[in-house]
Amino acid sequence: MTKEELAAQLDGIQYPAHRAITKEHIAAAKEAGLVIVYGASDDLMELDGASREEIGCYDGGIALIDLQGVLPDRDSLEEDDEIAEYVLRKRQAKTIEALWCKEPGYSWTYKTDIPHATFEVMEDAENYCRGIVFSLTELDTLNPA
């Protein structure tokens, strides 16, 4: 499955997206190395599929991601080896910026240099979120951040 195919399957799902994204979608995303990104509430960036994470981002925020998945919050690291690993991973990590109410008609949109496909999450008949789908394997082909 490609990122475009999965995004097409997800396009038009209803909020809350975590209820509309099925176990089959998640299994297919994992198998294909794809990550689904969408917003929840007014303070969460959700990632599902090949990397699963919930990131607090009230009023917007940034996630760092590499081939291993989402980097941990730097402030949560205490051990020297954890910090050293974080520094190494951060050099190759790409960013996904969660934008809260920055585009007319959307609560959540995302900005990233990672090649991706988009899908719409609806709340009743209104746009709620423009989610993205990307491939972890494509991160390896991008220039270092």
mmCIF file of N, CA and C in Angstrom:
data_model
loop_
_atom_site.group_PDB
_atom_site.id
_atom_site.type_symbol
_atom_site.label_atom_id
_atom_site.label_comp_id
_atom_site.label_asym_id
_atom_site.label_seq_id
_atom_site.Cartn_x
_atom_site.Cartn_y
_atom_site.Cartn_z
ATOM 1 N N MET A 1 0.848 -1.181 0.000
ATOM 2 C CA MET A 1 0.000 0.000 0.000
ATOM 3 C C MET A 1 0.891 1.240 0.000
ATOM 4 N N THR A 2 0.507 2.247 -0.771
ATOM 5 C CA THR A 2 1.257 3.501 -0.809
ATOM 6 C C THR A 2 0.614 4.517 0.126
ATOM 7 N N LYS A 3 1.349 5.587 0.393
ATOM 8 C CA LYS A 3 0.797 6.649 1.233
ATOM 9 C C LYS A 3 -0.429 7.272 0.567
ATOM 10 N N GLU A 4 -0.409 7.376 -0.766
ATOM 11 C CA GLU A 4 -1.546 7.942 -1.489
ATOM 12 C C GLU A 4 -2.781 7.044 -1.379
ATOM 13 N N GLU A 5 -2.587 5.747 -1.478
ATOM 14 C CA GLU A 5 -3.710 4.810 -1.364
ATOM 15 C C GLU A 5 -4.334 4.850 0.023
ATOM 16 N N LEU A 6 -3.490 4.877 1.050
ATOM 17 C CA LEU A 6 -4.021 4.924 2.413
ATOM 18 C C LEU A 6 -4.727 6.248 2.671
ATOM 19 N N ALA A 7 -4.141 7.351 2.219
ATOM 20 C CA ALA A 7 -4.786 8.657 2.396
ATOM 21 C C ALA A 7 -6.148 8.684 1.709
ATOM 22 N N ALA A 8 -6.236 8.083 0.531
ATOM 23 C CA ALA A 8 -7.515 8.034 -0.183
ATOM 24 C C ALA A 8 -8.555 7.233 0.609
ATOM 25 N N GLN A 9 -8.130 6.147 1.250
ATOM 26 C CA GLN A 9 -9.045 5.348 2.071
ATOM 27 C C GLN A 9 -9.535 6.132 3.292
ATOM 28 N N LEU A 10 -8.669 6.986 3.834
ATOM 29 C CA LEU A 10 -9.005 7.741 5.044
ATOM 30 C C LEU A 10 -9.773 9.023 4.744
ATOM 31 N N ASP A 11 -9.697 9.509 3.531
ATOM 32 C CA ASP A 11 -10.290 10.796 3.176
ATOM 33 C C ASP A 11 -11.784 10.822 3.476
ATOM 34 N N GLY A 12 -12.193 11.818 4.263
ATOM 35 C CA GLY A 12 -13.599 11.993 4.608
ATOM 36 C C GLY A 12 -14.034 11.320 5.892
ATOM 37 N N ILE A 13 -13.087 10.709 6.638
ATOM 38 C CA ILE A 13 -13.482 10.069 7.898
ATOM 39 C C ILE A 13 -14.017 11.120 8.870
ATOM 40 N N GLN A 14 -14.797 10.658 9.809
ATOM 41 C CA GLN A 14 -15.402 11.554 10.788
ATOM 42 C C GLN A 14 -14.546 11.663 12.046
ATOM 43 N N TYR A 15 -14.567 12.859 12.635
ATOM 44 C CA TYR A 15 -13.926 13.104 13.928
ATOM 45 C C TYR A 15 -14.778 12.432 15.001
ATOM 46 N N PRO A 16 -14.189 11.815 15.999
ATOM 47 C CA PRO A 16 -12.754 11.677 16.264
ATOM 48 C C PRO A 16 -12.123 10.587 15.379
ATOM 49 N N ALA A 17 -11.021 10.946 14.755
ATOM 50 C CA ALA A 17 -10.369 10.078 13.771
ATOM 51 C C ALA A 17 -9.933 8.745 14.360
ATOM 52 N N HIS A 18 -9.533 8.724 15.631
ATOM 53 C CA HIS A 18 -9.059 7.457 16.204
ATOM 54 C C HIS A 18 -10.154 6.389 16.237
ATOM 55 N N ARG A 19 -11.396 6.809 16.183
ATOM 56 C CA ARG A 19 -12.496 5.839 16.122
ATOM 57 C C ARG A 19 -12.781 5.411 14.688
ATOM 58 N N ALA A 20 -12.467 6.289 13.724
ATOM 59 C CA ALA A 20 -12.751 6.010 12.317
ATOM 60 C C ALA A 20 -11.623 5.244 11.629
ATOM 61 N N ILE A 21 -10.423 5.366 12.147
ATOM 62 C CA ILE A 21 -9.283 4.638 11.583
ATOM 63 C C ILE A 21 -9.355 3.219 12.143
ATOM 64 N N THR A 22 -9.561 2.264 11.262
ATOM 65 C CA THR A 22 -9.816 0.886 11.683
ATOM 66 C C THR A 22 -8.528 0.126 11.998
ATOM 67 N N LYS A 23 -8.700 -1.016 12.648
ATOM 68 C CA LYS A 23 -7.566 -1.912 12.904
ATOM 69 C C LYS A 23 -6.934 -2.351 11.584
ATOM 70 N N GLU A 24 -7.756 -2.493 10.559
ATOM 71 C CA GLU A 24 -7.253 -2.891 9.245
ATOM 72 C C GLU A 24 -6.380 -1.789 8.640
ATOM 73 N N HIS A 25 -6.809 -0.517 8.792
ATOM 74 C CA HIS A 25 -5.987 0.605 8.323
ATOM 75 C C HIS A 25 -4.634 0.601 9.030
ATOM 76 N N ILE A 26 -4.662 0.429 10.340
ATOM 77 C CA ILE A 26 -3.432 0.460 11.136
ATOM 78 C C ILE A 26 -2.520 -0.706 10.763
ATOM 79 N N ALA A 27 -3.076 -1.887 10.601
ATOM 80 C CA ALA A 27 -2.273 -3.053 10.216
ATOM 81 C C ALA A 27 -1.644 -2.853 8.842
ATOM 82 N N ALA A 28 -2.415 -2.318 7.898
ATOM 83 C CA ALA A 28 -1.892 -2.066 6.552
ATOM 84 C C ALA A 28 -0.787 -1.002 6.597
ATOM 85 N N ALA A 29 -0.986 0.020 7.416
ATOM 86 C CA ALA A 29 0.027 1.074 7.548
ATOM 87 C C ALA A 29 1.315 0.503 8.136
ATOM 88 N N LYS A 30 1.198 -0.308 9.177
ATOM 89 C CA LYS A 30 2.379 -0.927 9.782
ATOM 90 C C LYS A 30 3.130 -1.777 8.769
ATOM 91 N N GLU A 31 2.397 -2.601 8.044
ATOM 92 C CA GLU A 31 3.016 -3.498 7.066
ATOM 93 C C GLU A 31 3.746 -2.717 5.971
ATOM 94 N N ALA A 32 3.191 -1.570 5.586
ATOM 95 C CA ALA A 32 3.772 -0.765 4.509
ATOM 96 C C ALA A 32 4.774 0.277 5.013
ATOM 97 N N GLY A 33 4.972 0.373 6.345
ATOM 98 C CA GLY A 33 5.894 1.369 6.898
ATOM 99 C C GLY A 33 5.354 2.787 6.838
ATOM 100 N N LEU A 34 4.015 2.914 6.879
ATOM 101 C CA LEU A 34 3.368 4.221 6.783
ATOM 102 C C LEU A 34 2.946 4.740 8.147
ATOM 103 N N VAL A 35 2.961 6.067 8.275
ATOM 104 C CA VAL A 35 2.536 6.727 9.506
ATOM 105 C C VAL A 35 1.383 7.665 9.166
ATOM 106 N N ILE A 36 0.326 7.585 9.960
ATOM 107 C CA ILE A 36 -0.862 8.426 9.817
ATOM 108 C C ILE A 36 -0.773 9.504 10.897
ATOM 109 N N VAL A 37 -0.935 10.771 10.505
ATOM 110 C CA VAL A 37 -0.862 11.893 11.446
ATOM 111 C C VAL A 37 -2.179 12.654 11.388
ATOM 112 N N TYR A 38 -2.761 12.912 12.567
ATOM 113 C CA TYR A 38 -4.025 13.642 12.634
ATOM 114 C C TYR A 38 -4.155 14.309 13.990
ATOM 115 N N GLY A 39 -5.074 15.257 14.085
ATOM 116 C CA GLY A 39 -5.284 15.987 15.328
ATOM 117 C C GLY A 39 -6.432 15.418 16.134
ATOM 118 N N ALA A 40 -6.351 15.650 17.432
ATOM 119 C CA ALA A 40 -7.416 15.250 18.344
ATOM 120 C C ALA A 40 -7.590 16.344 19.384
ATOM 121 N N SER A 41 -8.826 16.651 19.683
ATOM 122 C CA SER A 41 -9.135 17.672 20.663
ATOM 123 C C SER A 41 -8.474 18.990 20.245
ATOM 124 N N ASP A 42 -8.072 19.793 21.219
ATOM 125 C CA ASP A 42 -7.393 21.048 20.892
ATOM 126 C C ASP A 42 -5.929 21.010 21.306
ATOM 127 N N ASP A 43 -5.417 19.799 21.607
ATOM 128 C CA ASP A 43 -4.058 19.769 22.142
ATOM 129 C C ASP A 43 -3.255 18.520 21.800
ATOM 130 N N LEU A 44 -3.696 17.727 20.813
ATOM 131 C CA LEU A 44 -2.974 16.478 20.542
ATOM 132 C C LEU A 44 -2.669 16.286 19.056
ATOM 133 N N MET A 45 -1.430 15.831 18.801
ATOM 134 C CA MET A 45 -1.052 15.323 17.495
ATOM 135 C C MET A 45 -0.929 13.824 17.667
ATOM 136 N N GLU A 46 -1.732 13.088 16.907
ATOM 137 C CA GLU A 46 -1.734 11.633 16.986
ATOM 138 C C GLU A 46 -0.971 11.061 15.800
ATOM 139 N N LEU A 47 -0.135 10.063 16.054
ATOM 140 C CA LEU A 47 0.546 9.316 15.003
ATOM 141 C C LEU A 47 0.180 7.858 15.202
ATOM 142 N N ASP A 48 -0.135 7.192 14.094
ATOM 143 C CA ASP A 48 -0.526 5.789 14.168
ATOM 144 C C ASP A 48 0.023 5.046 12.960
ATOM 145 N N GLY A 49 0.104 3.743 13.083
ATOM 146 C CA GLY A 49 0.622 2.908 12.010
ATOM 147 C C GLY A 49 2.009 2.404 12.359
ATOM 148 N N ALA A 50 2.993 2.665 11.495
ATOM 149 C CA ALA A 50 4.357 2.181 11.706
ATOM 150 C C ALA A 50 5.039 2.847 12.905
ATOM 151 N N SER A 51 4.506 3.963 13.359
ATOM 152 C CA SER A 51 4.972 4.625 14.581
ATOM 153 C C SER A 51 3.734 5.114 15.313
ATOM 154 N N ARG A 52 3.616 4.781 16.590
ATOM 155 C CA ARG A 52 2.445 5.166 17.393
ATOM 156 C C ARG A 52 2.893 6.112 18.488
ATOM 157 N N GLU A 53 2.279 7.302 18.516
ATOM 158 C CA GLU A 53 2.645 8.301 19.523
ATOM 159 C C GLU A 53 1.492 9.290 19.667
ATOM 160 N N GLU A 54 1.394 9.880 20.842
ATOM 161 C CA GLU A 54 0.452 10.948 21.114
ATOM 162 C C GLU A 54 1.279 12.099 21.669
ATOM 163 N N ILE A 55 1.243 13.244 20.983
ATOM 164 C CA ILE A 55 2.095 14.366 21.357
ATOM 165 C C ILE A 55 1.231 15.545 21.777
ATOM 166 N N GLY A 56 1.466 16.047 22.973
ATOM 167 C CA GLY A 56 0.764 17.233 23.434
ATOM 168 C C GLY A 56 1.257 18.446 22.669
ATOM 169 N N CYS A 57 0.324 19.185 22.081
ATOM 170 C CA CYS A 57 0.731 20.371 21.323
ATOM 171 C C CYS A 57 -0.378 21.416 21.357
ATOM 172 N N TYR A 58 -0.723 21.822 22.561
ATOM 173 C CA TYR A 58 -1.743 22.859 22.728
ATOM 174 C C TYR A 58 -1.313 24.106 21.958
ATOM 175 N N ASP A 59 -2.182 24.621 21.102
ATOM 176 C CA ASP A 59 -1.916 25.807 20.275
ATOM 177 C C ASP A 59 -0.819 25.554 19.235
ATOM 178 N N GLY A 60 -0.551 24.288 18.918
ATOM 179 C CA GLY A 60 0.460 23.930 17.924
ATOM 180 C C GLY A 60 1.674 23.311 18.576
ATOM 181 N N GLY A 61 2.566 22.763 17.767
ATOM 182 C CA GLY A 61 3.769 22.139 18.305
ATOM 183 C C GLY A 61 4.535 21.415 17.222
ATOM 184 N N ILE A 62 5.652 20.817 17.614
ATOM 185 C CA ILE A 62 6.529 20.145 16.663
ATOM 186 C C ILE A 62 6.870 18.747 17.162
ATOM 187 N N ALA A 63 6.842 17.799 16.222
ATOM 188 C CA ALA A 63 7.312 16.437 16.483
ATOM 189 C C ALA A 63 8.568 16.222 15.656
ATOM 190 N N LEU A 64 9.546 15.567 16.251
ATOM 191 C CA LEU A 64 10.757 15.152 15.540
ATOM 192 C C LEU A 64 10.640 13.663 15.282
ATOM 193 N N ILE A 65 10.927 13.247 14.047
ATOM 194 C CA ILE A 65 10.765 11.839 13.695
ATOM 195 C C ILE A 65 11.921 11.385 12.816
ATOM 196 N N ASP A 66 12.358 10.152 13.057
ATOM 197 C CA ASP A 66 13.394 9.530 12.234
ATOM 198 C C ASP A 66 12.947 8.107 11.903
ATOM 199 N N LEU A 67 13.851 7.315 11.345
ATOM 200 C CA LEU A 67 13.491 5.953 10.933
ATOM 201 C C LEU A 67 13.002 5.086 12.095
ATOM 202 N N GLN A 68 13.411 5.434 13.328
ATOM 203 C CA GLN A 68 12.985 4.665 14.496
ATOM 204 C C GLN A 68 11.625 5.114 15.024
ATOM 205 N N GLY A 69 11.135 6.246 14.548
ATOM 206 C CA GLY A 69 9.861 6.773 15.021
ATOM 207 C C GLY A 69 10.042 8.148 15.639
ATOM 208 N N VAL A 70 9.099 8.530 16.482
ATOM 209 C CA VAL A 70 9.105 9.844 17.114
ATOM 210 C C VAL A 70 10.182 9.897 18.196
ATOM 211 N N LEU A 71 10.964 10.979 18.179
ATOM 212 C CA LEU A 71 11.965 11.172 19.228
ATOM 213 C C LEU A 71 11.265 11.522 20.533
ATOM 214 N N PRO A 72 11.822 11.101 21.658
ATOM 215 C CA PRO A 72 11.204 11.435 22.941
ATOM 216 C C PRO A 72 11.342 12.927 23.242
ATOM 217 N N ASP A 73 10.563 13.404 24.169
ATOM 218 C CA ASP A 73 10.680 14.786 24.630
ATOM 219 C C ASP A 73 12.035 14.943 25.321
ATOM 220 N N ARG A 74 12.840 15.871 24.865
ATOM 221 C CA ARG A 74 14.199 16.062 25.393
ATOM 222 C C ARG A 74 14.184 16.286 26.903
ATOM 223 N N ASP A 75 13.198 17.006 27.387
ATOM 224 C CA ASP A 75 13.128 17.315 28.818
ATOM 225 C C ASP A 75 12.838 16.093 29.682
ATOM 226 N N SER A 76 12.376 15.003 29.072
ATOM 227 C CA SER A 76 12.070 13.799 29.845
ATOM 228 C C SER A 76 13.280 12.885 30.017
ATOM 229 N N LEU A 77 14.379 13.199 29.357
ATOM 230 C CA LEU A 77 15.562 12.340 29.401
ATOM 231 C C LEU A 77 16.465 12.728 30.563
ATOM 232 N N GLU A 78 16.945 11.715 31.296
ATOM 233 C CA GLU A 78 17.790 11.973 32.453
ATOM 234 C C GLU A 78 19.143 11.303 32.357
ATOM 235 N N GLU A 79 19.196 10.115 31.775
ATOM 236 C CA GLU A 79 20.431 9.345 31.704
ATOM 237 C C GLU A 79 21.313 9.837 30.561
ATOM 238 N N ASP A 80 22.638 9.817 30.777
ATOM 239 C CA ASP A 80 23.578 10.286 29.768
ATOM 240 C C ASP A 80 23.436 9.537 28.446
ATOM 241 N N ASP A 81 23.237 8.218 28.506
ATOM 242 C CA ASP A 81 23.124 7.443 27.270
ATOM 243 C C ASP A 81 21.844 7.786 26.510
ATOM 244 N N GLU A 82 20.760 8.090 27.220
ATOM 245 C CA GLU A 82 19.516 8.520 26.574
ATOM 246 C C GLU A 82 19.718 9.859 25.863
ATOM 247 N N ILE A 83 20.401 10.767 26.532
ATOM 248 C CA ILE A 83 20.657 12.091 25.955
ATOM 249 C C ILE A 83 21.568 11.971 24.739
ATOM 250 N N ALA A 84 22.596 11.149 24.828
ATOM 251 C CA ALA A 84 23.522 10.956 23.706
ATOM 252 C C ALA A 84 22.780 10.369 22.498
ATOM 253 N N GLU A 85 21.924 9.377 22.736
ATOM 254 C CA GLU A 85 21.151 8.788 21.643
ATOM 255 C C GLU A 85 20.215 9.823 21.026
ATOM 256 N N TYR A 86 19.579 10.635 21.861
ATOM 257 C CA TYR A 86 18.685 11.683 21.382
ATOM 258 C C TYR A 86 19.442 12.659 20.468
ATOM 259 N N VAL A 87 20.611 13.089 20.890
ATOM 260 C CA VAL A 87 21.408 14.038 20.100
ATOM 261 C C VAL A 87 21.756 13.447 18.739
ATOM 262 N N LEU A 88 22.152 12.168 18.712
ATOM 263 C CA LEU A 88 22.466 11.507 17.445
ATOM 264 C C LEU A 88 21.244 11.407 16.541
ATOM 265 N N ARG A 89 20.130 11.010 17.099
ATOM 266 C CA ARG A 89 18.905 10.869 16.320
ATOM 267 C C ARG A 89 18.398 12.213 15.821
ATOM 268 N N LYS A 90 18.526 13.242 16.633
ATOM 269 C CA LYS A 90 18.016 14.567 16.263
ATOM 270 C C LYS A 90 18.702 15.089 15.004
ATOM 271 N N ARG A 91 19.957 14.739 14.798
ATOM 272 C CA ARG A 91 20.694 15.206 13.610
ATOM 273 C C ARG A 91 20.042 14.739 12.321
ATOM 274 N N GLN A 92 19.431 13.579 12.343
ATOM 275 C CA GLN A 92 18.802 13.013 11.147
ATOM 276 C C GLN A 92 17.278 13.192 11.129
ATOM 277 N N ALA A 93 16.725 13.668 12.225
ATOM 278 C CA ALA A 93 15.270 13.757 12.358
ATOM 279 C C ALA A 93 14.677 14.844 11.468
ATOM 280 N N LYS A 94 13.450 14.604 11.062
ATOM 281 C CA LYS A 94 12.660 15.572 10.309
ATOM 282 C C LYS A 94 11.551 16.092 11.220
ATOM 283 N N THR A 95 11.023 17.245 10.895
ATOM 284 C CA THR A 95 9.995 17.857 11.726
ATOM 285 C C THR A 95 8.620 17.759 11.077
ATOM 286 N N ILE A 96 7.639 17.633 11.949
ATOM 287 C CA ILE A 96 6.243 17.787 11.561
ATOM 288 C C ILE A 96 5.687 18.840 12.504
ATOM 289 N N GLU A 97 5.243 19.942 11.930
ATOM 290 C CA GLU A 97 4.697 21.022 12.742
ATOM 291 C C GLU A 97 3.179 20.950 12.717
ATOM 292 N N ALA A 98 2.585 20.852 13.893
ATOM 293 C CA ALA A 98 1.136 20.870 14.039
ATOM 294 C C ALA A 98 0.695 22.329 14.120
ATOM 295 N N LEU A 99 -0.216 22.713 13.240
ATOM 296 C CA LEU A 99 -0.699 24.090 13.173
ATOM 297 C C LEU A 99 -2.151 24.140 13.637
ATOM 298 N N TRP A 100 -2.390 24.856 14.717
ATOM 299 C CA TRP A 100 -3.723 24.971 15.291
ATOM 300 C C TRP A 100 -4.402 26.218 14.736
ATOM 301 N N CYS A 101 -5.505 26.021 14.013
ATOM 302 C CA CYS A 101 -6.330 27.121 13.479
ATOM 303 C C CYS A 101 -5.524 28.127 12.656
ATOM 304 N N LYS A 102 -4.586 27.638 11.854
ATOM 305 C CA LYS A 102 -3.774 28.525 11.010
ATOM 306 C C LYS A 102 -4.306 28.612 9.587
ATOM 307 N N GLU A 103 -5.175 27.687 9.192
ATOM 308 C CA GLU A 103 -5.796 27.731 7.866
ATOM 309 C C GLU A 103 -7.300 27.846 8.049
ATOM 310 N N PRO A 104 -7.930 28.735 7.285
ATOM 311 C CA PRO A 104 -9.382 28.896 7.410
ATOM 312 C C PRO A 104 -10.118 27.564 7.228
ATOM 313 N N GLY A 105 -11.046 27.298 8.136
ATOM 314 C CA GLY A 105 -11.880 26.110 8.042
ATOM 315 C C GLY A 105 -11.291 24.855 8.654
ATOM 316 N N TYR A 106 -10.101 24.918 9.245
ATOM 317 C CA TYR A 106 -9.458 23.747 9.834
ATOM 318 C C TYR A 106 -9.018 24.035 11.264
ATOM 319 N N SER A 107 -9.248 23.065 12.145
ATOM 320 C CA SER A 107 -8.659 23.147 13.481
ATOM 321 C C SER A 107 -7.191 22.745 13.410
ATOM 322 N N TRP A 108 -6.889 21.628 12.691
ATOM 323 C CA TRP A 108 -5.515 21.126 12.597
ATOM 324 C C TRP A 108 -5.069 20.968 11.149
ATOM 325 N N THR A 109 -3.874 21.450 10.865
ATOM 326 C CA THR A 109 -3.161 21.158 9.621
ATOM 327 C C THR A 109 -1.709 20.900 10.009
ATOM 328 N N TYR A 110 -0.915 20.413 9.062
ATOM 329 C CA TYR A 110 0.474 20.033 9.362
ATOM 330 C C TYR A 110 1.408 20.563 8.292
ATOM 331 N N LYS A 111 2.601 20.948 8.732
ATOM 332 C CA LYS A 111 3.635 21.444 7.832
ATOM 333 C C LYS A 111 4.874 20.569 8.013
ATOM 334 N N THR A 112 5.390 20.045 6.879
ATOM 335 C CA THR A 112 6.575 19.195 6.928
ATOM 336 C C THR A 112 7.220 19.136 5.560
ATOM 337 N N ASP A 113 8.525 18.860 5.532
ATOM 338 C CA ASP A 113 9.236 18.621 4.285
ATOM 339 C C ASP A 113 9.204 17.146 3.904
ATOM 340 N N ILE A 114 8.654 16.309 4.760
ATOM 341 C CA ILE A 114 8.546 14.880 4.479
ATOM 342 C C ILE A 114 7.527 14.693 3.349
ATOM 343 N N PRO A 115 7.872 13.955 2.299
ATOM 344 C CA PRO A 115 6.870 13.677 1.261
ATOM 345 C C PRO A 115 5.659 12.983 1.893
ATOM 346 N N HIS A 116 4.475 13.463 1.570
ATOM 347 C CA HIS A 116 3.271 12.927 2.203
ATOM 348 C C HIS A 116 2.055 13.083 1.302
ATOM 349 N N ALA A 117 1.009 12.383 1.651
ATOM 350 C CA ALA A 117 -0.308 12.525 1.038
ATOM 351 C C ALA A 117 -1.252 13.030 2.123
ATOM 352 N N THR A 118 -2.294 13.733 1.739
ATOM 353 C CA THR A 118 -3.213 14.305 2.721
ATOM 354 C C THR A 118 -4.587 13.651 2.649
ATOM 355 N N PHE A 119 -5.310 13.796 3.756
ATOM 356 C CA PHE A 119 -6.702 13.338 3.824
ATOM 357 C C PHE A 119 -7.467 14.279 4.735
ATOM 358 N N GLU A 120 -8.772 14.321 4.536
ATOM 359 C CA GLU A 120 -9.631 15.214 5.315
ATOM 360 C C GLU A 120 -10.329 14.447 6.428
ATOM 361 N N VAL A 121 -10.299 15.020 7.618
ATOM 362 C CA VAL A 121 -11.089 14.526 8.743
ATOM 363 C C VAL A 121 -12.223 15.537 8.913
ATOM 364 N N MET A 122 -13.438 15.039 8.903
ATOM 365 C CA MET A 122 -14.625 15.890 8.965
ATOM 366 C C MET A 122 -15.250 15.846 10.355
ATOM 367 N N GLU A 123 -15.867 16.951 10.726
ATOM 368 C CA GLU A 123 -16.701 16.980 11.930
ATOM 369 C C GLU A 123 -18.087 17.376 11.442
ATOM 370 N N ASP A 124 -18.949 16.387 11.356
ATOM 371 C CA ASP A 124 -20.231 16.516 10.675
ATOM 372 C C ASP A 124 -19.929 16.875 9.214
ATOM 373 N N ALA A 125 -20.400 18.011 8.726
ATOM 374 C CA ALA A 125 -20.164 18.376 7.322
ATOM 375 C C ALA A 125 -19.016 19.383 7.167
ATOM 376 N N GLU A 126 -18.348 19.708 8.262
ATOM 377 C CA GLU A 126 -17.274 20.715 8.241
ATOM 378 C C GLU A 126 -15.902 20.051 8.306
ATOM 379 N N ASN A 127 -14.906 20.707 7.693
ATOM 380 C CA ASN A 127 -13.525 20.247 7.830
ATOM 381 C C ASN A 127 -13.081 20.408 9.273
ATOM 382 N N TYR A 128 -12.387 19.439 9.785
ATOM 383 C CA TYR A 128 -11.804 19.523 11.122
ATOM 384 C C TYR A 128 -10.278 19.515 11.028
ATOM 385 N N CYS A 129 -9.741 18.585 10.248
ATOM 386 C CA CYS A 129 -8.294 18.385 10.208
ATOM 387 C C CYS A 129 -7.879 17.945 8.806
ATOM 388 N N ARG A 130 -6.737 18.455 8.346
ATOM 389 C CA ARG A 130 -6.121 17.908 7.136
ATOM 390 C C ARG A 130 -4.967 17.043 7.625
ATOM 391 N N GLY A 131 -5.206 15.739 7.678
ATOM 392 C CA GLY A 131 -4.205 14.797 8.147
ATOM 393 C C GLY A 131 -3.209 14.468 7.043
ATOM 394 N N ILE A 132 -2.127 13.793 7.445
ATOM 395 C CA ILE A 132 -1.114 13.385 6.470
ATOM 396 C C ILE A 132 -0.749 11.919 6.671
ATOM 397 N N VAL A 133 -0.254 11.315 5.600
ATOM 398 C CA VAL A 133 0.287 9.959 5.632
ATOM 399 C C VAL A 133 1.655 10.029 4.973
ATOM 400 N N PHE A 134 2.661 9.452 5.632
ATOM 401 C CA PHE A 134 3.994 9.414 5.040
ATOM 402 C C PHE A 134 4.641 8.069 5.311
ATOM 403 N N SER A 135 5.717 7.810 4.577
ATOM 404 C CA SER A 135 6.448 6.553 4.702
ATOM 405 C C SER A 135 7.725 6.767 5.496
ATOM 406 N N LEU A 136 7.929 5.961 6.529
ATOM 407 C CA LEU A 136 9.174 6.048 7.288
ATOM 408 C C LEU A 136 10.390 5.800 6.401
ATOM 409 N N THR A 137 10.263 4.918 5.431
ATOM 410 C CA THR A 137 11.408 4.589 4.580
ATOM 411 C C THR A 137 11.853 5.796 3.750
ATOM 412 N N GLU A 138 10.958 6.708 3.445
ATOM 413 C CA GLU A 138 11.342 7.895 2.672
ATOM 414 C C GLU A 138 12.176 8.863 3.495
ATOM 415 N N LEU A 139 12.155 8.749 4.809
ATOM 416 C CA LEU A 139 12.975 9.625 5.641
ATOM 417 C C LEU A 139 14.454 9.395 5.367
ATOM 418 N N ASP A 140 14.789 8.166 5.022
ATOM 419 C CA ASP A 140 16.187 7.801 4.774
ATOM 420 C C ASP A 140 16.741 8.461 3.512
ATOM 421 N N THR A 141 15.866 8.852 2.594
ATOM 422 C CA THR A 141 16.316 9.432 1.330
ATOM 423 C C THR A 141 16.420 10.944 1.389
ATOM 424 N N LEU A 142 15.955 11.560 2.470
ATOM 425 C CA LEU A 142 15.994 13.020 2.596
ATOM 426 C C LEU A 142 17.337 13.457 3.144
ATOM 427 N N ASN A 143 17.732 14.660 2.807
ATOM 428 C CA ASN A 143 18.965 15.230 3.364
ATOM 429 C C ASN A 143 18.812 15.425 4.860
ATOM 430 N N PRO A 144 19.887 15.341 5.637
ATOM 431 C CA PRO A 144 19.803 15.563 7.076
ATOM 432 C C PRO A 144 19.205 16.929 7.396
ATOM 433 N N ALA A 145 18.487 16.982 8.519
ATOM 434 C CA ALA A 145 17.842 18.236 8.940
ATOM 435 C C ALA A 145 18.867 19.276 9.304
#
